[in-house]
């Protein structure tokens, strides 16, 4: 019987900045992405996360926003209302970029944590382009990946609980592209990490 070959996964670190907790009533204001590497039957091969990147700032889609959420990114909604890309154009450009960099592979969105960024990204993709280059479930949560490898409950995990050697040396700036690159390095380190060593035998 012929063995079915599975296409490799092209892992893309994605970070978004938003002005509220959910898409629709609130807006995705910026989108950053960086290719983290490729996973195939032989394992994971890290990429230079600064080589293939994408960044757009978007026009808000509503007048509602949460001041505390907006303050995190420091983005100016009034400026984005004038200068931000139309969501349909930005998400179409993003889809084209994903398909270009993932030629011959299946793209997988990677986030830390993925739930928030994926929620906005997928909603925007479907709302403004009608489709997603990642399908409906092509996302991987770095927080879960660490919890499983470390043998920890998910809710016990934070970057501050991770071994320092796993973390990127880049600062987390809340600029979507900076953070996508930083988290691509974290993802590559997590993929290479075998997990904590076995506990020593009791004397």
mmCIF file of C-alpha atoms in Angstrom:
data_model
loop_
_atom_site.group_PDB
_atom_site.id
_atom_site.type_symbol
_atom_site.label_atom_id
_atom_site.label_comp_id
_atom_site.label_asym_id
_atom_site.label_seq_id
_atom_site.Cartn_x
_atom_site.Cartn_y
_atom_site.Cartn_z
ATOM 1 C CA UNK A 1 0.000 0.000 0.000
ATOM 2 C CA UNK A 2 1.369 3.381 -0.977
ATOM 3 C CA UNK A 3 2.314 5.675 1.905
ATOM 4 C CA UNK A 4 0.503 8.976 1.762
ATOM 5 C CA UNK A 5 2.936 11.855 1.984
ATOM 6 C CA UNK A 6 1.837 14.756 4.143
ATOM 7 C CA UNK A 7 2.841 18.223 3.090
ATOM 8 C CA UNK A 8 5.083 20.041 5.569
ATOM 9 C CA UNK A 9 3.682 22.787 7.781
ATOM 10 C CA UNK A 10 4.924 26.334 7.318
ATOM 11 C CA UNK A 11 4.683 27.861 10.798
ATOM 12 C CA UNK A 12 3.846 31.561 10.805
ATOM 13 C CA UNK A 13 3.959 33.574 14.027
ATOM 14 C CA UNK A 14 1.103 36.100 14.077
ATOM 15 C CA UNK A 15 0.422 38.943 16.477
ATOM 16 C CA UNK A 16 -2.430 41.441 16.358
ATOM 17 C CA UNK A 17 -3.240 44.591 18.284
ATOM 18 C CA UNK A 18 -6.887 45.433 18.919
ATOM 19 C CA UNK A 19 -8.930 48.088 20.693
ATOM 20 C CA UNK A 20 -11.246 45.702 22.531
ATOM 21 C CA UNK A 21 -11.822 42.095 23.610
ATOM 22 C CA UNK A 22 -13.747 40.702 20.596
ATOM 23 C CA UNK A 23 -13.924 41.383 16.852
ATOM 24 C CA UNK A 24 -17.008 43.003 15.381
ATOM 25 C CA UNK A 25 -17.907 45.503 18.057
ATOM 26 C CA UNK A 26 -14.179 46.276 18.288
ATOM 27 C CA UNK A 27 -11.391 46.533 15.730
ATOM 28 C CA UNK A 28 -8.118 44.867 14.835
ATOM 29 C CA UNK A 29 -5.774 47.827 14.454
ATOM 30 C CA UNK A 30 -2.569 46.119 13.350
ATOM 31 C CA UNK A 31 -1.419 42.739 12.073
ATOM 32 C CA UNK A 32 2.124 41.402 12.110
ATOM 33 C CA UNK A 33 3.429 38.053 10.906
ATOM 34 C CA UNK A 34 6.804 36.340 10.612
ATOM 35 C CA UNK A 35 7.752 32.942 9.215
ATOM 36 C CA UNK A 36 9.075 30.878 12.134
ATOM 37 C CA UNK A 37 10.075 27.698 10.300
ATOM 38 C CA UNK A 38 8.981 24.468 8.677
ATOM 39 C CA UNK A 39 7.852 21.216 10.269
ATOM 40 C CA UNK A 40 7.913 17.944 8.351
ATOM 41 C CA UNK A 41 8.431 14.254 9.033
ATOM 42 C CA UNK A 42 12.087 14.926 9.863
ATOM 43 C CA UNK A 43 11.314 17.554 12.488
ATOM 44 C CA UNK A 44 11.283 21.336 12.727
ATOM 45 C CA UNK A 45 13.663 23.644 10.879
ATOM 46 C CA UNK A 46 13.786 27.190 12.190
ATOM 47 C CA UNK A 47 13.848 30.171 9.837
ATOM 48 C CA UNK A 48 15.276 33.650 10.286
ATOM 49 C CA UNK A 49 12.073 35.347 11.495
ATOM 50 C CA UNK A 50 13.132 38.711 10.085
ATOM 51 C CA UNK A 51 13.419 37.396 6.522
ATOM 52 C CA UNK A 52 9.751 36.891 5.599
ATOM 53 C CA UNK A 53 7.455 39.307 7.404
ATOM 54 C CA UNK A 54 4.150 41.113 6.932
ATOM 55 C CA UNK A 55 2.777 44.203 8.661
ATOM 56 C CA UNK A 56 -0.293 46.368 8.148
ATOM 57 C CA UNK A 57 -2.162 48.948 10.195
ATOM 58 C CA UNK A 58 -5.928 48.876 9.620
ATOM 59 C CA UNK A 59 -8.784 51.331 9.628
ATOM 60 C CA UNK A 60 -11.110 50.766 12.604
ATOM 61 C CA UNK A 61 -14.443 49.155 11.703
ATOM 62 C CA UNK A 62 -16.525 50.709 14.485
ATOM 63 C CA UNK A 63 -16.601 53.703 16.794
ATOM 64 C CA UNK A 64 -16.436 51.533 19.918
ATOM 65 C CA UNK A 65 -13.192 50.929 21.779
ATOM 66 C CA UNK A 66 -11.891 50.128 25.242
ATOM 67 C CA UNK A 67 -9.405 52.823 26.288
ATOM 68 C CA UNK A 68 -7.288 50.367 28.294
ATOM 69 C CA UNK A 69 -7.019 48.013 25.303
ATOM 70 C CA UNK A 70 -6.134 50.846 22.950
ATOM 71 C CA UNK A 71 -3.465 52.094 25.334
ATOM 72 C CA UNK A 72 -1.618 48.755 25.161
ATOM 73 C CA UNK A 73 -0.579 49.280 21.545
ATOM 74 C CA UNK A 74 -0.337 53.057 21.645
ATOM 75 C CA UNK A 75 -1.942 53.251 18.207
ATOM 76 C CA UNK A 76 -3.912 56.367 17.272
ATOM 77 C CA UNK A 77 -7.456 55.505 16.142
ATOM 78 C CA UNK A 78 -7.963 58.909 14.548
ATOM 79 C CA UNK A 79 -4.813 58.525 12.463
ATOM 80 C CA UNK A 80 -5.797 54.990 11.489
ATOM 81 C CA UNK A 81 -9.203 56.281 10.443
ATOM 82 C CA UNK A 82 -7.401 58.500 7.925
ATOM 83 C CA UNK A 83 -4.362 56.407 7.022
ATOM 84 C CA UNK A 84 -5.108 52.785 7.968
ATOM 85 C CA UNK A 85 -5.591 50.194 5.248
ATOM 86 C CA UNK A 86 -9.100 49.121 4.383
ATOM 87 C CA UNK A 87 -9.587 45.738 6.102
ATOM 88 C CA UNK A 88 -10.587 43.960 2.876
ATOM 89 C CA UNK A 89 -7.437 45.171 1.118
ATOM 90 C CA UNK A 90 -5.142 44.395 4.064
ATOM 91 C CA UNK A 91 -6.534 40.889 4.607
ATOM 92 C CA UNK A 92 -6.375 40.130 0.886
ATOM 93 C CA UNK A 93 -2.721 41.208 0.865
ATOM 94 C CA UNK A 94 -2.081 39.074 3.936
ATOM 95 C CA UNK A 95 -3.717 36.031 2.329
ATOM 96 C CA UNK A 96 -1.596 36.503 -0.812
ATOM 97 C CA UNK A 97 1.538 36.796 1.331
ATOM 98 C CA UNK A 98 0.716 33.628 3.302
ATOM 99 C CA UNK A 99 0.136 31.677 0.101
ATOM 100 C CA UNK A 100 3.375 32.953 -1.401
ATOM 101 C CA UNK A 101 5.615 32.115 1.557
ATOM 102 C CA UNK A 102 3.930 28.751 2.142
ATOM 103 C CA UNK A 103 4.102 27.478 -1.440
ATOM 104 C CA UNK A 104 4.379 23.674 -1.271
ATOM 105 C CA UNK A 105 3.478 23.607 2.417
ATOM 106 C CA UNK A 106 0.399 24.010 4.606
ATOM 107 C CA UNK A 107 0.419 27.285 6.549
ATOM 108 C CA UNK A 108 -0.141 27.113 10.299
ATOM 109 C CA UNK A 109 -0.743 30.219 12.416
ATOM 110 C CA UNK A 110 1.222 30.191 15.685
ATOM 111 C CA UNK A 111 0.398 32.563 18.529
ATOM 112 C CA UNK A 112 1.121 33.232 22.198
ATOM 113 C CA UNK A 113 -1.547 32.740 23.267
ATOM 114 C CA UNK A 114 -3.237 31.846 20.003
ATOM 115 C CA UNK A 115 -6.828 32.227 21.207
ATOM 116 C CA UNK A 116 -7.005 36.033 21.136
ATOM 117 C CA UNK A 117 -5.000 36.619 17.959
ATOM 118 C CA UNK A 118 -6.663 33.737 16.087
ATOM 119 C CA UNK A 119 -10.131 34.973 17.057
ATOM 120 C CA UNK A 120 -9.510 38.382 15.488
ATOM 121 C CA UNK A 121 -7.523 37.073 12.525
ATOM 122 C CA UNK A 122 -10.017 34.376 11.524
ATOM 123 C CA UNK A 123 -13.029 36.683 11.990
ATOM 124 C CA UNK A 124 -11.427 39.364 9.838
ATOM 125 C CA UNK A 125 -10.381 36.872 7.156
ATOM 126 C CA UNK A 126 -13.879 35.420 6.837
ATOM 127 C CA UNK A 127 -15.657 38.769 7.175
ATOM 128 C CA UNK A 128 -13.540 40.625 4.639
ATOM 129 C CA UNK A 129 -12.217 37.959 2.238
ATOM 130 C CA UNK A 130 -14.622 35.040 2.720
ATOM 131 C CA UNK A 131 -11.845 32.515 3.274
ATOM 132 C CA UNK A 132 -8.793 31.719 5.382
ATOM 133 C CA UNK A 133 -5.416 30.466 4.098
ATOM 134 C CA UNK A 134 -5.151 28.535 7.386
ATOM 135 C CA UNK A 135 -8.525 26.826 7.006
ATOM 136 C CA UNK A 136 -10.793 26.952 10.045
ATOM 137 C CA UNK A 137 -8.441 25.275 12.524
ATOM 138 C CA UNK A 138 -4.873 25.746 11.305
ATOM 139 C CA UNK A 139 -3.544 27.361 14.460
ATOM 140 C CA UNK A 140 -1.118 26.256 17.159
ATOM 141 C CA UNK A 141 -0.974 27.737 20.652
ATOM 142 C CA UNK A 142 2.548 28.179 22.002
ATOM 143 C CA UNK A 143 1.267 28.352 25.568
ATOM 144 C CA UNK A 144 -0.301 24.892 25.229
ATOM 145 C CA UNK A 145 2.852 23.578 23.544
ATOM 146 C CA UNK A 146 4.927 24.672 26.514
ATOM 147 C CA UNK A 147 2.427 23.339 29.071
ATOM 148 C CA UNK A 148 2.457 19.882 27.478
ATOM 149 C CA UNK A 149 6.251 19.720 27.176
ATOM 150 C CA UNK A 150 6.789 21.081 30.694
ATOM 151 C CA UNK A 151 4.100 18.884 32.253
ATOM 152 C CA UNK A 152 2.316 21.883 33.750
ATOM 153 C CA UNK A 153 -1.349 22.865 33.987
ATOM 154 C CA UNK A 154 -2.119 25.356 31.229
ATOM 155 C CA UNK A 155 -3.278 28.055 33.623
ATOM 156 C CA UNK A 156 0.030 27.841 35.482
ATOM 157 C CA UNK A 157 1.945 28.883 32.371
ATOM 158 C CA UNK A 158 3.259 32.380 31.709
ATOM 159 C CA UNK A 159 6.416 33.555 29.991
ATOM 160 C CA UNK A 160 7.779 34.316 33.446
ATOM 161 C CA UNK A 161 7.528 30.623 34.356
ATOM 162 C CA UNK A 162 9.566 29.480 31.347
ATOM 163 C CA UNK A 163 13.298 28.769 31.408
ATOM 164 C CA UNK A 164 15.028 31.955 30.263
ATOM 165 C CA UNK A 165 16.820 30.089 27.506
ATOM 166 C CA UNK A 166 13.500 29.512 25.738
ATOM 167 C CA UNK A 167 12.615 33.174 25.545
ATOM 168 C CA UNK A 168 13.628 35.503 22.757
ATOM 169 C CA UNK A 169 16.120 38.190 23.667
ATOM 170 C CA UNK A 170 13.886 40.692 21.873
ATOM 171 C CA UNK A 171 11.579 42.895 23.917
ATOM 172 C CA UNK A 172 7.813 42.443 23.769
ATOM 173 C CA UNK A 173 6.871 45.925 22.542
ATOM 174 C CA UNK A 174 3.163 45.524 21.635
ATOM 175 C CA UNK A 175 4.076 46.466 18.076
ATOM 176 C CA UNK A 176 2.512 43.630 16.105
ATOM 177 C CA UNK A 177 5.511 42.918 13.865
ATOM 178 C CA UNK A 178 8.069 43.198 16.668
ATOM 179 C CA UNK A 179 6.041 40.766 18.744
ATOM 180 C CA UNK A 180 5.453 38.362 15.849
ATOM 181 C CA UNK A 181 9.235 38.148 15.312
ATOM 182 C CA UNK A 182 9.881 37.757 19.054
ATOM 183 C CA UNK A 183 7.305 34.986 19.312
ATOM 184 C CA UNK A 184 8.656 33.242 16.212
ATOM 185 C CA UNK A 185 11.937 32.865 18.094
ATOM 186 C CA UNK A 186 10.092 31.573 21.150
ATOM 187 C CA UNK A 187 8.270 29.057 18.951
ATOM 188 C CA UNK A 188 11.501 27.798 17.362
ATOM 189 C CA UNK A 189 13.026 27.386 20.827
ATOM 190 C CA UNK A 190 9.962 25.520 22.085
ATOM 191 C CA UNK A 191 10.017 23.173 19.105
ATOM 192 C CA UNK A 192 13.668 22.316 19.777
ATOM 193 C CA UNK A 193 13.217 21.981 23.557
ATOM 194 C CA UNK A 194 12.979 18.369 24.788
ATOM 195 C CA UNK A 195 11.284 19.431 27.999
ATOM 196 C CA UNK A 196 12.658 19.428 31.535
ATOM 197 C CA UNK A 197 14.973 16.588 32.439
ATOM 198 C CA UNK A 198 13.818 13.697 34.601
ATOM 199 C CA UNK A 199 13.693 14.313 38.330
ATOM 200 C CA UNK A 200 16.693 12.864 40.152
ATOM 201 C CA UNK A 201 16.148 9.617 42.008
ATOM 202 C CA UNK A 202 15.389 10.029 45.687
ATOM 203 C CA UNK A 203 18.454 9.180 47.734
#
